XYZ file of C-alpha atoms in Angstrom:
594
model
C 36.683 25.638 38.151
C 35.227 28.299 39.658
C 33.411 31.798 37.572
C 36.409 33.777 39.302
C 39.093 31.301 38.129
C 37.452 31.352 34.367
C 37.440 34.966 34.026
C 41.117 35.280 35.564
C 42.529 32.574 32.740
C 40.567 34.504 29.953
C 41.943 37.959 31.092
C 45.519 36.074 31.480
C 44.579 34.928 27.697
C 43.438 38.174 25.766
C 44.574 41.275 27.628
C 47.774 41.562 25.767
C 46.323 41.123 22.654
C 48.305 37.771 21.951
C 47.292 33.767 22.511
C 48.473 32.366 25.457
C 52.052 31.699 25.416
C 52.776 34.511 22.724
C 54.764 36.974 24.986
C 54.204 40.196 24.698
C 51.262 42.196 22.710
C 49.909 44.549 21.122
C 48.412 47.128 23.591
C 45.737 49.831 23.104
C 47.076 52.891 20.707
C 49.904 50.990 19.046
C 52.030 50.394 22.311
C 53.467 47.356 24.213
C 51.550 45.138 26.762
C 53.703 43.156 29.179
C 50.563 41.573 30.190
C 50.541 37.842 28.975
C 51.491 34.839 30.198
C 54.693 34.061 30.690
C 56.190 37.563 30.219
C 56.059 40.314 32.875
C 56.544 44.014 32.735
C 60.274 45.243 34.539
C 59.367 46.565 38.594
C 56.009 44.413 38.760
C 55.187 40.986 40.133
C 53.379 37.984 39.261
C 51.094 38.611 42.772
C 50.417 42.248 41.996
C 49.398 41.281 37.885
C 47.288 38.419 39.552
C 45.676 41.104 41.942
C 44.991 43.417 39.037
C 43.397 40.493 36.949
C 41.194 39.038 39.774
C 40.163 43.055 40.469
C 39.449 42.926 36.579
C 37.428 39.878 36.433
C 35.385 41.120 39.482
C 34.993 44.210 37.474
C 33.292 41.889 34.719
C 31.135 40.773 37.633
C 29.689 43.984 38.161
C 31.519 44.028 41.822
C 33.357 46.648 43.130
C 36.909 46.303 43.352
C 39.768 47.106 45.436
C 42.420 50.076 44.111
C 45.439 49.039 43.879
C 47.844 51.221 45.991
C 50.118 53.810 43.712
C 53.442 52.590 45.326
C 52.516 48.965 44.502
C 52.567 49.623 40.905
C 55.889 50.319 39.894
C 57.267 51.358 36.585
C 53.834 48.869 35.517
C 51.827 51.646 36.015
C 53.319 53.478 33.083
C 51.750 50.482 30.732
C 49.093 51.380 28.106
C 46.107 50.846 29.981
C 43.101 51.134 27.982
C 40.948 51.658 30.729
C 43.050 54.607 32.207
C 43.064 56.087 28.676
C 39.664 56.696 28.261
C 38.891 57.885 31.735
C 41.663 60.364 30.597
C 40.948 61.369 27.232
C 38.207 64.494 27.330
C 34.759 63.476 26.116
C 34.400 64.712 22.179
C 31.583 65.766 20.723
C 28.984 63.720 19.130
C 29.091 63.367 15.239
C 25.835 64.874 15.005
C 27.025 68.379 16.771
C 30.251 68.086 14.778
C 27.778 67.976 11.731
C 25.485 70.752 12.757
C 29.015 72.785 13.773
C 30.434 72.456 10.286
C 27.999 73.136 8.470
C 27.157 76.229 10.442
C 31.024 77.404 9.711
C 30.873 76.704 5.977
C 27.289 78.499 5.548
C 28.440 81.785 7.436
C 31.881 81.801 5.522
C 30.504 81.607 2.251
C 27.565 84.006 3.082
C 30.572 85.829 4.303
C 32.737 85.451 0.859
C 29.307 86.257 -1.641
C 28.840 89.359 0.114
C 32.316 90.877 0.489
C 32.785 90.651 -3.546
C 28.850 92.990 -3.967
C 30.306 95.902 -5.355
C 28.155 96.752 -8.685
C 29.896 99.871 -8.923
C 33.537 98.222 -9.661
C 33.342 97.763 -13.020
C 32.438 101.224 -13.429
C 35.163 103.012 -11.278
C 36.963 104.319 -14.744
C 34.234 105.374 -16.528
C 33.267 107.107 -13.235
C 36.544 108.890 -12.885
C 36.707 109.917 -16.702
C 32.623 110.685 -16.865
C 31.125 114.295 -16.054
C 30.714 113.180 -11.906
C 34.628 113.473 -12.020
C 35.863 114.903 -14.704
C 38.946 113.303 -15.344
C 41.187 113.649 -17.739
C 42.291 110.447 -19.726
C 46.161 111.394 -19.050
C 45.438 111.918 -15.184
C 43.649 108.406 -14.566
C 46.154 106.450 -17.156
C 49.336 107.764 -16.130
C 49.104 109.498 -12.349
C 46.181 107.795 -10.742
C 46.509 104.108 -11.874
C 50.197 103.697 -11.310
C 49.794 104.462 -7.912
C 47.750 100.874 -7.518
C 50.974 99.116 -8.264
C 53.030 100.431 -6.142
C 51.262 100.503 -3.471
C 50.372 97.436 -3.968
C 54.080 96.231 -3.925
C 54.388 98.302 -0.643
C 51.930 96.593 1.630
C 52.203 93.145 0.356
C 54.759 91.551 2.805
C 53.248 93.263 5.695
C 49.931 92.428 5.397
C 51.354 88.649 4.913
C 52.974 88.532 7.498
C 49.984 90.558 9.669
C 47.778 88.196 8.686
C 49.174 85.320 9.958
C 50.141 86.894 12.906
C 47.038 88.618 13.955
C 45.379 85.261 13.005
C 43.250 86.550 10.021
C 40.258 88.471 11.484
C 41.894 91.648 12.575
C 42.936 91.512 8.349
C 39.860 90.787 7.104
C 38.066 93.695 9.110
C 41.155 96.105 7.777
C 40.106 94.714 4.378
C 36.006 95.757 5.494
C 37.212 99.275 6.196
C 39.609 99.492 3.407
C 36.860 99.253 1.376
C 34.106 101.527 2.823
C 37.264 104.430 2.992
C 37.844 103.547 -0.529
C 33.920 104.476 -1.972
C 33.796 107.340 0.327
C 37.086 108.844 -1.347
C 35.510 108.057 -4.475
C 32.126 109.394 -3.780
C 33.365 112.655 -2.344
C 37.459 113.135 -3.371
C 37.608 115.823 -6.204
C 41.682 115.771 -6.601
C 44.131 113.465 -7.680
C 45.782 113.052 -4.339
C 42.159 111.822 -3.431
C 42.069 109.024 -5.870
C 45.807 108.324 -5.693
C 44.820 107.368 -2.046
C 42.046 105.902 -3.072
C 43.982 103.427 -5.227
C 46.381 102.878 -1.923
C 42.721 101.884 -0.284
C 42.419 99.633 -3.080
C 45.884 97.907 -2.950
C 45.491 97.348 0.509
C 42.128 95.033 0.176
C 44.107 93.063 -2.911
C 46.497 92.247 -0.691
C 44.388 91.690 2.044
C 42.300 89.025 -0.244
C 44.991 86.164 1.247
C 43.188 86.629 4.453
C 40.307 85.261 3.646
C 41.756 82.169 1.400
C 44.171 81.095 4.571
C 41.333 81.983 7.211
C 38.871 79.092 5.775
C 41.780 76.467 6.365
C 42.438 77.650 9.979
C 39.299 76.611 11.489
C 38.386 73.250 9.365
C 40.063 69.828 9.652
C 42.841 68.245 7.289
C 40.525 66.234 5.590
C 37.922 69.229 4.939
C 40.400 71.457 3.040
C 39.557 70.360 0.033
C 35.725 70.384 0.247
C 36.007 74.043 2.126
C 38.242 75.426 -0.493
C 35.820 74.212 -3.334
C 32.590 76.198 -1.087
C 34.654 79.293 -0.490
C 35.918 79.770 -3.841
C 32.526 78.933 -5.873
C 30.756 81.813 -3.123
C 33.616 84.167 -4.193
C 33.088 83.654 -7.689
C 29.695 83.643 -7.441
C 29.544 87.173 -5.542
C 31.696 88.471 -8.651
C 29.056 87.382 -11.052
C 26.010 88.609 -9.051
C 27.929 91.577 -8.586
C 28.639 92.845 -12.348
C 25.534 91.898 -13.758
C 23.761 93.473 -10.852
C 25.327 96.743 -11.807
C 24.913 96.270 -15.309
C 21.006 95.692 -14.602
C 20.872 98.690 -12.509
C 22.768 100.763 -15.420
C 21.282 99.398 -18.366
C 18.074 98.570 -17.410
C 17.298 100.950 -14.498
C 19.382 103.801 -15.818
C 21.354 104.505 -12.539
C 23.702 106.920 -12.566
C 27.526 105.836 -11.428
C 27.332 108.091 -8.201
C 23.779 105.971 -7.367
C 25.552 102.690 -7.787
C 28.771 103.597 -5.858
C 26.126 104.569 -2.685
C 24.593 100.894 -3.415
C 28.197 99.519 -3.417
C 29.114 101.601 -0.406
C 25.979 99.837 1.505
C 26.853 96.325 0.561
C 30.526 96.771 2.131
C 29.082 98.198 5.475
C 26.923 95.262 5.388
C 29.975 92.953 4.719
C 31.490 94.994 7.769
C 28.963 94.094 10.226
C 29.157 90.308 9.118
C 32.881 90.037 9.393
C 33.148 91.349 13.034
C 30.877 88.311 13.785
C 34.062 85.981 12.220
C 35.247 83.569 14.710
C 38.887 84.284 15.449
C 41.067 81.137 15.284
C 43.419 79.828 17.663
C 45.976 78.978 15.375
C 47.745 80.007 11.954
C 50.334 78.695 9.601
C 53.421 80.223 10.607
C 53.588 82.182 13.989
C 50.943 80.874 16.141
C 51.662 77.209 15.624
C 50.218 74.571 17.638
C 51.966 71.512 19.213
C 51.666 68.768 17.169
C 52.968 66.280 20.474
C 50.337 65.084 22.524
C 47.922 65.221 20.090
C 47.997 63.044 17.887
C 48.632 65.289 15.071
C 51.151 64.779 12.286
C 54.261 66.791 12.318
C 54.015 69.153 9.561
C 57.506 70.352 7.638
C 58.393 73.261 9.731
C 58.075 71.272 12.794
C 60.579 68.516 11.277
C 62.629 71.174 10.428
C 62.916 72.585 13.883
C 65.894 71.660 15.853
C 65.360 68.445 18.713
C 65.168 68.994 21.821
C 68.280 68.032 24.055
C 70.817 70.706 23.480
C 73.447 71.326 26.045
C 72.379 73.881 28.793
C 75.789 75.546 28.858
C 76.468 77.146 25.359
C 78.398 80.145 24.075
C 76.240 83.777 22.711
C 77.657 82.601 19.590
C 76.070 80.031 19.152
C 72.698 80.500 20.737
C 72.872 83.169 17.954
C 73.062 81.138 15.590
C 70.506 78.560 16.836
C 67.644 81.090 16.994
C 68.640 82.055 13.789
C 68.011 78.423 12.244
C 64.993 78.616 14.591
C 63.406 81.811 12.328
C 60.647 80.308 10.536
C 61.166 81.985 7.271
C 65.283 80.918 7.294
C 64.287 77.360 8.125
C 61.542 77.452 5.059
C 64.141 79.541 2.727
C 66.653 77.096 3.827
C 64.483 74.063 2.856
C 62.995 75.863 -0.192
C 66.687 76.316 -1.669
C 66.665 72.345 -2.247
C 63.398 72.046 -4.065
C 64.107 74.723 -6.530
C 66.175 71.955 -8.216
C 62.517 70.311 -9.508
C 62.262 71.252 -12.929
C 58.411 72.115 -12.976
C 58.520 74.054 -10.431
C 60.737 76.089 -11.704
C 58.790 76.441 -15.171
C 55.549 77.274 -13.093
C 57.259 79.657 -11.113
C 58.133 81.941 -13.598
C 55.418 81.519 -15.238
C 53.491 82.258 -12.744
C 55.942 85.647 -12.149
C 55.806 86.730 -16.130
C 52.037 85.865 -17.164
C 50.818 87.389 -13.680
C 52.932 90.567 -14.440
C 51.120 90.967 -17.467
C 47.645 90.004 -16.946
C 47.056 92.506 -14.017
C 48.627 95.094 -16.454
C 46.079 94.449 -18.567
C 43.196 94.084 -16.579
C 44.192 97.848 -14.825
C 44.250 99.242 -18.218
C 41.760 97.950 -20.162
C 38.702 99.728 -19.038
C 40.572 103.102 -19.815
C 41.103 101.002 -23.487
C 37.535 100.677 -23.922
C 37.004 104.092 -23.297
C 39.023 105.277 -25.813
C 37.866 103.193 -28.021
C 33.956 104.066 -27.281
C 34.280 107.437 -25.775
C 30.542 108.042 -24.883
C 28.869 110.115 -21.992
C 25.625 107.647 -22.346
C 25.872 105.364 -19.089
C 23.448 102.756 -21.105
C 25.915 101.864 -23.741
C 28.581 101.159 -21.391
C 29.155 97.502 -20.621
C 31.724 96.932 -18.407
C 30.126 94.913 -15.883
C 28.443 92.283 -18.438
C 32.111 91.829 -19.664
C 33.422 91.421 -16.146
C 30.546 88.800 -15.429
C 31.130 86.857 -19.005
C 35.130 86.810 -18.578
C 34.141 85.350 -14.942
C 31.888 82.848 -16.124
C 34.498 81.288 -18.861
C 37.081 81.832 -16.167
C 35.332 79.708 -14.128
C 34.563 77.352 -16.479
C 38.118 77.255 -18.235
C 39.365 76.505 -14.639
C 36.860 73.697 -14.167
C 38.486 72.379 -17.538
C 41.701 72.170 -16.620
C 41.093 70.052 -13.739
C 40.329 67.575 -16.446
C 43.402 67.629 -19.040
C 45.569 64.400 -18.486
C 48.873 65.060 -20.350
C 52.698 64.439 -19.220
C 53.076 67.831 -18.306
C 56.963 66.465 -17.868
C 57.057 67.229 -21.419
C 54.455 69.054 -22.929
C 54.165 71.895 -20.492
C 56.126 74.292 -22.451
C 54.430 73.897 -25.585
C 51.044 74.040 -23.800
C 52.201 77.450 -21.922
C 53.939 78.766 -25.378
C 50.215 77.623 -26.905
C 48.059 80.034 -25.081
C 50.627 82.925 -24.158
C 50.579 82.931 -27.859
C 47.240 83.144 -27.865
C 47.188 85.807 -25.562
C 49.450 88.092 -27.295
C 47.003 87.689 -30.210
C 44.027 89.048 -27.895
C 46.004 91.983 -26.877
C 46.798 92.749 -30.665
C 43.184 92.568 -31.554
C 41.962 95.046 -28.283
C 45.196 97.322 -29.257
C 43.993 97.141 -33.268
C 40.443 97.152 -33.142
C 38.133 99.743 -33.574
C 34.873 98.119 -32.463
C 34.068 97.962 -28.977
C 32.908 94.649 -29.334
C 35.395 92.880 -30.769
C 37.584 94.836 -27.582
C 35.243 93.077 -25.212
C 35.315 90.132 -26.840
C 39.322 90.251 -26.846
C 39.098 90.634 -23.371
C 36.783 87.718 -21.899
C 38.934 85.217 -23.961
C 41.933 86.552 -22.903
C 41.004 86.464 -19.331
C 39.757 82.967 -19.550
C 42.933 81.508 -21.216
C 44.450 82.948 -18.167
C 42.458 81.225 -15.182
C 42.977 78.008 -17.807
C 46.593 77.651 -16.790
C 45.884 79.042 -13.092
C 44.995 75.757 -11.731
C 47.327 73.439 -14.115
C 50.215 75.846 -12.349
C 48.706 75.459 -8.680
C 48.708 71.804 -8.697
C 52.507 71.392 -10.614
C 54.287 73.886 -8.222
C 51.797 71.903 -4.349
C 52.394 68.686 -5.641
C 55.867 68.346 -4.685
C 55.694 70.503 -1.541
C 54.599 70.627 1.495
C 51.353 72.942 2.994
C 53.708 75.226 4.534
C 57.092 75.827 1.587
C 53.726 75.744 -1.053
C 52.429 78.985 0.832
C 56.363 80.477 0.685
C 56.546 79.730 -3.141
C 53.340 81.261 -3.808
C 54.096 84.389 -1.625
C 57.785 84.895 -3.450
C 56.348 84.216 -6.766
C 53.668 86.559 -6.527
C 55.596 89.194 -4.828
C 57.980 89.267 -7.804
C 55.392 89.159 -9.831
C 54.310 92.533 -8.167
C 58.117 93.728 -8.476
C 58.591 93.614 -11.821
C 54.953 95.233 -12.502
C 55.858 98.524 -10.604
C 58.762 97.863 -12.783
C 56.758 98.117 -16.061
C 54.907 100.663 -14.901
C 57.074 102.767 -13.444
C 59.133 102.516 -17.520
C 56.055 102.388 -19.670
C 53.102 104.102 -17.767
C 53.975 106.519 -15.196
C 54.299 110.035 -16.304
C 57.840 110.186 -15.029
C 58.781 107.523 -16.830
C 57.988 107.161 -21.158
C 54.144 108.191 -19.810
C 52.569 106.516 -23.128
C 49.160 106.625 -23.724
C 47.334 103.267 -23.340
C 46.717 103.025 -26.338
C 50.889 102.347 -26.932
C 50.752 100.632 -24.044
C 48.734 97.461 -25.163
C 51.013 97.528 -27.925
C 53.975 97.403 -25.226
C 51.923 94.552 -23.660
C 51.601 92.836 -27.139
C 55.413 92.253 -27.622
C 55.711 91.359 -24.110
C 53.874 88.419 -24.492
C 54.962 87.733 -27.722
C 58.571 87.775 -26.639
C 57.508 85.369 -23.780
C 55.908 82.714 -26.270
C 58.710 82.444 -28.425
C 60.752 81.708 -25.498
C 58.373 78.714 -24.207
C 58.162 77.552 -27.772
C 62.145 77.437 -27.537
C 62.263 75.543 -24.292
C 59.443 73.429 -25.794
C 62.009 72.455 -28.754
C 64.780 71.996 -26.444
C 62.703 69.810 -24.065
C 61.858 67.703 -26.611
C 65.035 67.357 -28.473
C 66.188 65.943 -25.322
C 63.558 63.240 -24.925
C 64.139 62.047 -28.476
C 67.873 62.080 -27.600
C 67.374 60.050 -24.588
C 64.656 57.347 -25.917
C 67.558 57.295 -28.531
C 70.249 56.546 -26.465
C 68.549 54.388 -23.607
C 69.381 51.326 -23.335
C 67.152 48.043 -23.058
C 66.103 47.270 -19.340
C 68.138 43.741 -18.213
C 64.806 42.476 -17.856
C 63.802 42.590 -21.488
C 67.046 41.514 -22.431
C 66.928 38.448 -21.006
C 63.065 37.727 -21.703
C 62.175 34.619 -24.676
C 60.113 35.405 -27.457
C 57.181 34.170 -25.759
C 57.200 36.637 -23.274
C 58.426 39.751 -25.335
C 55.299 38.835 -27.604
C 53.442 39.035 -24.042
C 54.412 42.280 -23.479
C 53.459 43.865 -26.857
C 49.946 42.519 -25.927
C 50.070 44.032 -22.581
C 50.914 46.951 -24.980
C 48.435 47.263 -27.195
C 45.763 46.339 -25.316
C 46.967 48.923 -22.430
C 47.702 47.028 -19.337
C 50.365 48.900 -18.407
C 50.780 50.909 -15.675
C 50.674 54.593 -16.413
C 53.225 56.874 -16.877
C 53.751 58.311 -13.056
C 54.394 62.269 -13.968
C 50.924 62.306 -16.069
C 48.809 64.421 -14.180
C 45.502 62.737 -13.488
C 43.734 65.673 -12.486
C 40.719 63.480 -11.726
C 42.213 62.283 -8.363
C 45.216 64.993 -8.382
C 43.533 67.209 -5.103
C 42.853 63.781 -2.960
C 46.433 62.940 -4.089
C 47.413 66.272 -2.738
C 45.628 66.079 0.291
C 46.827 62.460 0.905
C 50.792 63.703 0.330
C 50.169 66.759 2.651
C 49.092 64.329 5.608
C 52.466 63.053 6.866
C 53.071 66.561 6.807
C 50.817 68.351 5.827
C 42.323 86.578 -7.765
C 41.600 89.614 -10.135
């Protein structure tokens, strides 16, 4: 047998991926091969698959071969070909560029992230205001100029959502740069209340404009580096708030800078942060209107693009109804459409509102609280005021309170509402001690713990309410809780703060807060009784599995070992928190603050 003939009965043996005489295999990326023996593709014949096997083997050879003429290949030229494939497919970059690439990306975002959040003069903006530079009075700042925040606030939220992922993030984040540097020139050189009630609009325009920079990071990264990139850009953020307030404490404690002094320093580090975001690589794609294809690149069709009508609709169709189909083509109607269904899910409506009440009442009391501690230490010495060491401690145990979390393995199924009536209860306890107290220390004190308990249940709430959703509804749920979160705090302060409304000092006002969250905690304690009068009713009532009715004694007695010694399987709604992102990340593939 000749070297020719050899190579022609191994190609006729392997090339379809089966052993001779096995019909049809498996063909490069997943698809058919008609080539095999026996078995030949529809429109080709056994002389031109012979011809294309002997050009093959001479290929092996190292000879150059004949092409095959494109009319002599048929419908067998749309085969798989392997070969074809990778003469198509665009060369990709090595793995050591890819490296240097992402790294790169992740270095300049979090540079980016640290130095967006240096502004030492922050946690001195009230004592600023109040202090001799401004003059102030405590009625002005606590019931005209603060209120503002809120509602402008609730005014710009949606559009700078929807802006943001429509302008593809950058053109937001340099709005948020000049937000900013307009903000601490109205503050360094405004003398009237209009002045600082447009400063606050400044102000509620760079809060809202903080989503930006969270969806930007997961824009330019792959799938499978979400995780890792959302762990770098949130330790540089939180990082840049601690360097931040004891930086300005340092400068006002130690270095006895006046508040005007630090506000210039702030007003530096933002220009800075300025220059470094128009150097922000503008991405080609975003979440909701500036979607790519998923087909043709291998991608995995995420839940808005299973939601989108097929393809094949009949050319000729009435206004009517092509009306209606680009209504059911909106991307928000499809999402509020799909979101209607999940709401069933019992956590996620818990989370939800908690996640509307507890927000609502935190942000009150982080707006209000430095004008507390003023009243409570009204002193024109810059050197005893502390603001920014409390900002940096409550940050610190934030952080760390959040790192706890991801390590609490309970069956939130049924202990959630005790946990959240636990520490709301707690809460309202630290705003009865700040609204009681006349020590500033014990205020302070109040203050850290309370903001700690807070980012403790952050997390636990992230991961209950993106578990059971996909990248895209998660983003909606988060948006609509958070924007009624903002509704119904214009609400309370619009009723309890606003001079047009009751106008109460803050002093009354914390003890306004107090009941709040004492009227909340009775009502999670409540569902936390109901929930679990339930469970006892059902273990009650259940009856035996069929399986353990039938089972001897020998292998009931089996089971109680399994028991004991805990070879079970666990429960499936604990929350292993250990695992619980990569189990995100993993459910997300077939589809994918203060």
């Amino acid at each position: 047998m000749s070297v020719e003939e050899k190579h022609l009965n191994f190609l006729l043996r392997t090339a379809g991926g089966g052993r001779p005489g096995s019909g049809a295999g498996t063909g490069p990326r997943g698809g058919r091969s008609w080539v095999g023996v026996g078995v030949l593709p529809p429109g080709r014949s056994g002389q031109q698959d012979c011809q294309g096997a002997v050009t093959r083997a001479g290929r092996l050879r190292g000879a150059a071969s004949p092409p095959v003429p494109q009319a002599a290949r048929g419908l067998g030229g749309m085969a798989p070909s392997g070969q074809a494939a990778e003469k198509q497919a665009p060369p990709e970059p090595g793995p050591g560029r890819e490296l240097k690439s992402w790294r790169c990306l992740v270095f300049y975002l979090c540079f980016y992230g640290f130095m967006a959040q240096m502004r030492p003069g922050e946690s001195f903006i009230t004592p600023y205001l109040l202090g001799p530079d401004k003059n102030f009075t405590q009625q002005q700042v606590t019931n005209e100029i603060t209120p503002v925040l809120s509602y402008s606030y609730l005014a710009v939220l949606v559009p700078i959502f929807l802006l943001t992922d429509y302008l593809r993030y950058k053109p937001v984040l340099l709005l948020q740069a000049l937000s900013y540097i307009c903000l601490w020139l109205l503050l360094l050189w405004g003398r009237s209340v209009l002045h600082m009630q447009l400063m606050e609009l400044f102000y509620s325009i760079t809060m809202a404009a903080r989503i930006a920079y969270s969806s930007y990071i997961f824009s330019l990264v792959r799938p499978a580096r979400y995780q890792r990139m959302a762990g770098y850009s949130r330790t540089a953020v939180l990082l840049g708030v601690f360097t931040s307030s004891v930086l300005g404490q340092l400068l006002v404690t130690v270095g006895r800078l006046s508040f005007s002094t630090l506000n210039c320093i702030s007003l530096a580090f933002l220009t800075f942060s300025l220059l470094l975001a128009l150097f922000l690589k503008r991405p080609k794609r975003s979440l909701f209107f500036n979607r790519s294809s998923p087909v043709g690149s291998g991608a995995t069709p995420s839940e808005l693009d299973r939601m989108s009508p097929g393809p094949g609709r009949p050319a000729g169709r009435k206004a009517g109804w092509m009306l209606l189909d680009t209504l059911r083509r909106l991307t928000l109607v499809r999402m509020l459409w799909e979101l209607r269904d999940n709401l069933r899910l019992p956590q996620l409506r818990l989370w939800s509102l908690w996640w509307v009440f507890n927000s609502a009442g935190y942000y009150l009391i982080v707006y209000y609280v430095h004008i507390l501690w003023n009243v409570v230490n009204p002193t024109n010495d810059t050197t005893e005021v502390y603001n920014g060491g409390v900002d940096a401690a409550s940050t610190l145990l934030g952080a760390i309170t959040s790192f706890a979390a991801g390590f609490v393995t309970i069956r939130w199924a049924l202990w959630a509402e005790l946990v959240i009536a636990g520490v709301t209860a707690v809460q309202a306890g630290l705003i009865f001690l700040m609204y009681s107290t006349r020590s500033i220390w014990l205020c302070y004190v109040a203050f850290v713990l309370f903001r700690g308990s807070y980012q403790f249940l952050v997390p636990i709430a992230t991961f209950q309410i993106a578990s059971s959703l996909s990248k895209e509804l998660c983003a909606l749920v988060f948006g609509v809780n958070t924007f009624l979160a903002t509704i119904l705090k214009t609400t309370v302060t619009l009723v309890v703060s606003d001079r047009r409304g009751l106008g109460l000092p803050v002093h009354t006002q914390f003890l306004v807060y107090f009941v709040y969250f004492l009227v909340m905690s009775a009502a999670y304690f409540l569902g936390a009784v109901l929930v679990g009068l339930r469970h006892l009713h059902e273990r009650r009532h259940q009856p035996l599995p069929l399986a353990q009715d039938l089972s001897s004694p020998e292998e009931a007695a089996t089971q109680v070992l399994s028991v004991q010694d805990g070879a079970l399987l666990p429960d499936p709604e604990i929350s292993t928190w250990a695992t619980g992102p990569a189990s995100m990340e993993q459910s997300e593939q077939p589809e994918a603050k203060a």
